[in-house]
Short mmCIF file of C-alpha atoms in Angstrom, two decimals:
data_model
loop_
_atom_site.label_atom_id
_atom_site.label_comp_id
_atom_site.label_asym_id
_atom_site.label_seq_id
_atom_site.Cartn_x
_atom_site.Cartn_y
_atom_site.Cartn_z
CA SER U 1 115.48 92.69 96.46
CA ARG U 2 116.26 96.34 97.38
CA GLN U 3 114.02 96.28 100.08
CA MET U 4 115.23 92.51 101.61
CA SER U 5 118.84 93.65 101.66
CA TRP U 6 118.05 96.88 103.39
CA SER U 7 119.65 96.72 106.53
CA THR U 8 120.61 99.63 109.66
CA LYS U 9 123.39 100.87 107.39
CA ASP U 10 120.95 102.18 105.23
CA ILE U 11 119.70 104.92 107.79
CA PRO U 12 120.22 108.14 106.48
CA SER U 13 121.75 110.49 109.29
CA GLN U 14 119.67 111.40 112.25
CA ALA U 15 121.74 114.33 113.82
CA GLY U 16 119.96 117.58 115.34
CA LYS U 17 116.15 115.17 115.76
CA LEU U 18 115.07 114.18 119.22
CA ALA U 19 113.36 111.00 119.53
CA VAL U 20 111.82 109.17 122.23
CA VAL U 21 111.31 105.09 122.65
CA THR U 22 109.21 103.60 124.94
CA GLY U 23 109.86 99.98 126.45
CA ALA U 24 113.78 100.36 125.31
CA THR U 25 115.67 99.23 128.29
CA GLY U 26 115.63 95.20 126.11
CA GLY U 27 114.46 93.60 122.84
CA LEU U 28 113.10 95.66 119.71
CA GLY U 29 113.24 98.89 122.30
CA PHE U 30 116.63 98.87 122.96
CA GLU U 31 117.85 98.00 119.16
CA THR U 32 115.99 100.92 118.23
CA ALA U 33 117.22 103.70 120.61
CA LEU U 34 120.88 102.13 119.99
CA GLU U 35 120.56 102.28 116.01
CA LEU U 36 118.96 105.65 116.36
CA ALA U 37 121.62 107.13 118.71
CA ARG U 38 124.08 105.32 115.62
CA ALA U 39 122.54 107.80 113.32
CA GLY U 40 123.28 110.90 115.45
CA ALA U 41 119.91 111.62 116.93
CA GLU U 42 119.37 112.48 120.67
CA VAL U 43 117.23 109.71 122.38
CA VAL U 44 115.33 109.23 125.50
CA LEU U 45 114.78 105.65 126.22
CA THR U 46 112.17 105.15 128.90
CA GLY U 47 110.89 102.09 130.91
CA ARG U 48 109.79 101.36 133.96
CA SER U 49 113.68 100.13 136.04
CA GLY U 50 116.22 102.27 136.43
CA HIS U 51 118.55 100.04 137.07
CA LYS U 52 118.18 98.62 133.42
CA GLY U 53 117.84 102.29 131.98
CA ALA U 54 121.05 102.99 133.41
CA GLU U 55 122.44 99.59 131.87
CA ALA U 56 121.06 100.17 128.72
CA ILE U 57 122.73 103.47 128.43
CA GLY U 58 125.74 101.98 129.36
CA ARG U 59 125.37 99.62 126.49
CA ILE U 60 124.66 102.26 123.66
CA LYS U 61 127.90 104.26 124.80
CA ALA U 62 130.27 101.65 124.91
CA GLU U 63 128.96 101.20 121.39
CA VAL U 64 128.67 104.51 120.47
CA PRO U 65 130.90 106.21 122.28
CA LYS U 66 129.19 110.22 121.46
CA ALA U 67 125.83 109.00 121.77
CA LYS U 68 123.25 111.36 123.15
CA VAL U 69 120.93 109.11 124.95
CA SER U 70 119.29 109.62 128.48
CA TYR U 71 116.25 107.66 130.35
CA GLU U 72 113.41 108.56 131.76
CA ASN U 73 111.12 106.01 133.51
CA LEU U 74 107.38 105.85 131.98
CA ASP U 75 104.98 103.30 133.36
CA LEU U 76 102.36 102.86 130.51
CA SER U 77 100.04 100.56 132.88
CA ALA U 78 99.35 104.55 134.95
CA LEU U 79 97.93 107.04 132.57
CA GLY U 80 99.08 109.40 135.48
CA ASN U 81 102.73 108.08 135.16
CA VAL U 82 101.80 108.66 131.39
CA LYS U 83 100.64 112.73 131.40
CA ALA U 84 103.55 113.53 134.41
CA PHE U 85 105.66 111.98 131.77
CA ALA U 86 104.40 113.85 128.95
CA GLU U 87 103.96 117.17 131.05
CA ALA U 88 107.60 116.84 132.13
CA PHE U 89 108.97 116.45 128.46
CA ALA U 90 107.12 118.98 126.78
CA ALA U 91 108.48 121.82 129.32
CA ARG U 92 111.73 120.59 128.76
CA HIS U 93 111.16 120.25 124.68
CA GLY U 94 109.77 122.65 121.81
CA THR U 95 109.30 119.55 119.35
CA LEU U 96 109.55 116.31 118.77
CA ASP U 97 110.88 113.84 115.58
CA ILE U 98 110.68 110.58 116.43
CA LEU U 99 107.74 108.66 119.28
CA VAL U 100 108.24 104.51 118.66
CA ASN U 101 105.37 103.63 121.14
CA ASN U 102 107.08 99.82 120.93
CA ALA U 103 106.77 98.96 125.33
CA GLY U 104 104.04 95.93 125.29
CA VAL U 105 103.37 93.07 127.84
CA MET U 106 102.39 89.95 125.89
CA ALA U 107 99.72 87.59 127.00
CA PRO U 108 100.16 86.74 130.53
CA PRO U 109 98.71 83.92 131.38
CA SER U 110 96.08 84.76 133.66
CA ARG U 111 94.12 88.32 133.66
CA GLU U 112 95.70 91.47 134.89
CA THR U 113 94.40 95.07 135.95
CA THR U 114 96.19 98.01 135.96
CA ARG U 115 95.89 100.63 139.23
CA ASP U 116 93.80 102.60 136.53
CA GLY U 117 91.09 99.16 136.05
CA PHE U 118 91.88 98.85 132.98
CA GLU U 119 93.58 95.14 131.68
CA LEU U 120 97.10 95.03 132.00
CA GLN U 121 97.93 94.19 127.91
CA PHE U 122 95.39 96.98 126.82
CA GLU U 123 96.52 99.79 128.91
CA THR U 124 100.04 98.97 128.73
CA ASN U 125 100.29 98.25 124.51
CA TYR U 126 97.35 100.74 123.73
CA LEU U 127 95.87 103.03 125.69
CA SER U 128 98.87 104.16 127.09
CA HIS U 129 100.28 104.65 123.78
CA PHE U 130 97.35 106.60 122.54
CA ALA U 131 97.56 108.83 125.95
CA LEU U 132 101.00 109.79 125.50
CA THR U 133 100.82 110.50 121.56
CA ALA U 134 97.86 112.57 121.96
CA ARG U 135 99.97 114.54 124.41
CA LEU U 136 102.99 114.59 122.59
CA LEU U 137 101.21 115.52 119.44
CA PRO U 138 101.96 118.97 119.22
CA LEU U 139 105.74 118.80 120.00
CA LEU U 140 105.61 116.05 116.63
CA SER U 141 102.94 118.35 114.59
CA ALA U 142 106.01 121.73 115.35
CA ALA U 143 108.74 118.75 113.80
CA GLY U 144 106.80 117.67 110.88
CA GLY U 145 107.56 114.36 112.69
CA ARG U 146 106.51 110.86 113.14
CA VAL U 147 105.35 108.09 115.38
CA VAL U 148 105.57 104.68 114.95
CA PRO U 149 103.29 102.30 116.13
CA LEU U 150 104.23 98.70 117.45
CA ALA U 151 101.85 96.50 115.82
CA SER U 152 102.17 92.52 114.99
CA VAL U 153 101.43 89.73 112.98
CA ALA U 154 98.86 88.78 115.64
CA ALA U 155 96.56 91.64 114.93
CA ARG U 156 95.61 89.48 111.81
CA GLN U 157 93.94 87.32 114.22
CA GLY U 158 92.49 90.23 116.52
CA ARG U 159 89.37 91.91 117.25
CA ILE U 160 87.93 94.41 118.94
CA ASP U 161 85.28 92.78 121.47
CA PHE U 162 83.82 96.24 122.91
CA SER U 163 81.35 93.83 124.57
CA ASN U 164 84.79 92.55 126.64
CA LEU U 165 87.36 95.01 125.54
CA GLN U 166 88.81 94.46 129.33
CA ALA U 167 88.35 91.01 129.65
CA GLU U 168 85.72 91.49 132.29
CA ARG U 169 83.95 88.20 130.82
CA SER U 170 86.14 86.01 129.54
CA TYR U 171 89.89 85.91 129.37
CA ASN U 172 92.01 84.52 126.46
CA PRO U 173 96.03 85.83 126.70
CA MET U 174 96.63 85.89 122.96
CA SER U 175 92.95 86.61 122.06
CA ASN U 176 93.46 89.89 124.13
CA TYR U 177 97.11 90.41 122.96
CA SER U 178 95.79 89.91 119.57
CA GLN U 179 93.00 92.52 120.12
CA THR U 180 95.58 95.13 121.48
CA LYS U 181 97.86 94.92 119.03
CA LEU U 182 94.73 95.42 116.33
CA ALA U 183 94.09 98.60 118.22
CA CYS U 184 97.61 99.65 117.72
CA LEU U 185 97.33 99.31 114.16
CA MET U 186 93.98 100.61 113.55
CA PHE U 187 95.07 103.25 115.66
CA GLY U 188 98.54 103.77 113.22
CA PHE U 189 96.63 104.32 110.24
CA GLU U 190 93.91 106.23 111.98
CA LEU U 191 96.42 109.11 113.15
CA GLN U 192 97.67 109.27 109.64
CA ARG U 193 94.31 109.79 107.94
CA ARG U 194 93.16 112.36 110.65
CA SER U 195 97.13 114.09 110.52
CA ASP U 196 96.39 114.35 106.40
CA THR U 197 93.14 115.82 107.33
CA ASN U 198 94.10 117.63 109.88
CA GLY U 199 97.64 119.40 107.96
CA TRP U 200 99.39 117.85 111.05
CA GLY U 201 101.75 117.02 109.61
CA VAL U 202 102.71 113.91 111.19
CA ALA U 203 103.67 110.50 109.53
CA SER U 204 101.64 107.28 111.07
CA ILE U 205 103.95 104.76 110.14
CA THR U 206 102.88 101.40 111.51
CA ALA U 207 105.10 98.33 112.37
CA HIS U 208 104.85 94.83 112.20
CA PRO U 209 108.08 94.11 113.18
CA GLY U 210 108.80 90.25 112.60
CA VAL U 211 109.05 87.88 114.98
CA SER U 212 111.74 88.73 117.11
CA HIS U 213 113.18 86.47 119.59
CA THR U 214 113.16 89.41 122.57
CA ASN U 215 112.27 88.39 126.30
CA LEU U 216 108.66 89.81 125.74
CA ILE U 217 107.01 87.12 126.70
CA ASN U 218 109.06 86.45 129.93
CA ASN U 219 108.99 89.31 131.64
CA GLY U 220 105.99 91.69 129.67
CA MET U 221 107.74 94.90 128.96
#
C-alpha cells in the first residue's frame, strides 16, 4: 500500500521551519533530527551531554553539509531545567513549528526518583514533556505548529494508577514505563482536543515509532 511504501524521501520540504527534538543525541531522536535537517528545517537537538550533542551535530553535518543544526542541554529529570530551557528558547525565537517529545527512560530495574521527588520515568517521559509543551505553546500556536508526543505500543498494557502514580507503594519497571507511555498518548489526544476547542491552531500527532533497535533500555535517554 501507499502507506507501507512511505519513506523519509517523501518528507516535503521543511525549509523555513524551526524544530526542537528532545533526546536527539542518539536513537530515534537523532534519526528524526537528521531527516528534518535533510528536509531543510532548522533543528535544535537537546540532550543531557554536551559531548554527545557535539558528536550528533558532527554526524548530521557529515551527511547534510548545509544542515542548520544546533545543540542545547535539556535535562528532563528536572523541571527547573525545563523552565530555564523554555524561557531561554522563547527569548530567542518568536515561533516554533515542530516539537518532537522523544526523550525517554525505559524500565530502570529499581525505582529511582528525580531531584523533584518524582519517579524517574514519570517525570522524564511524561511530566517534563507536558511542562515543556505548555511553556512553548505560545510559540507553537503563533506558528500553527505541531507537537509529536512519542507514545509506544506499551501504552496498551498501561493503566494510570493514581494511588501509586510515582510507584511509592510498589515498583514494576515495565508497568511504570507503560503507565508513562499511556500518559503521553492521553496527553497527545487531549492537546489536540483543547487546541481545536480553543483555536490554538496546534496539531498534536501522537506516534508509536515501532519497536526499534536503539540504546533506550541500555542507557535511558
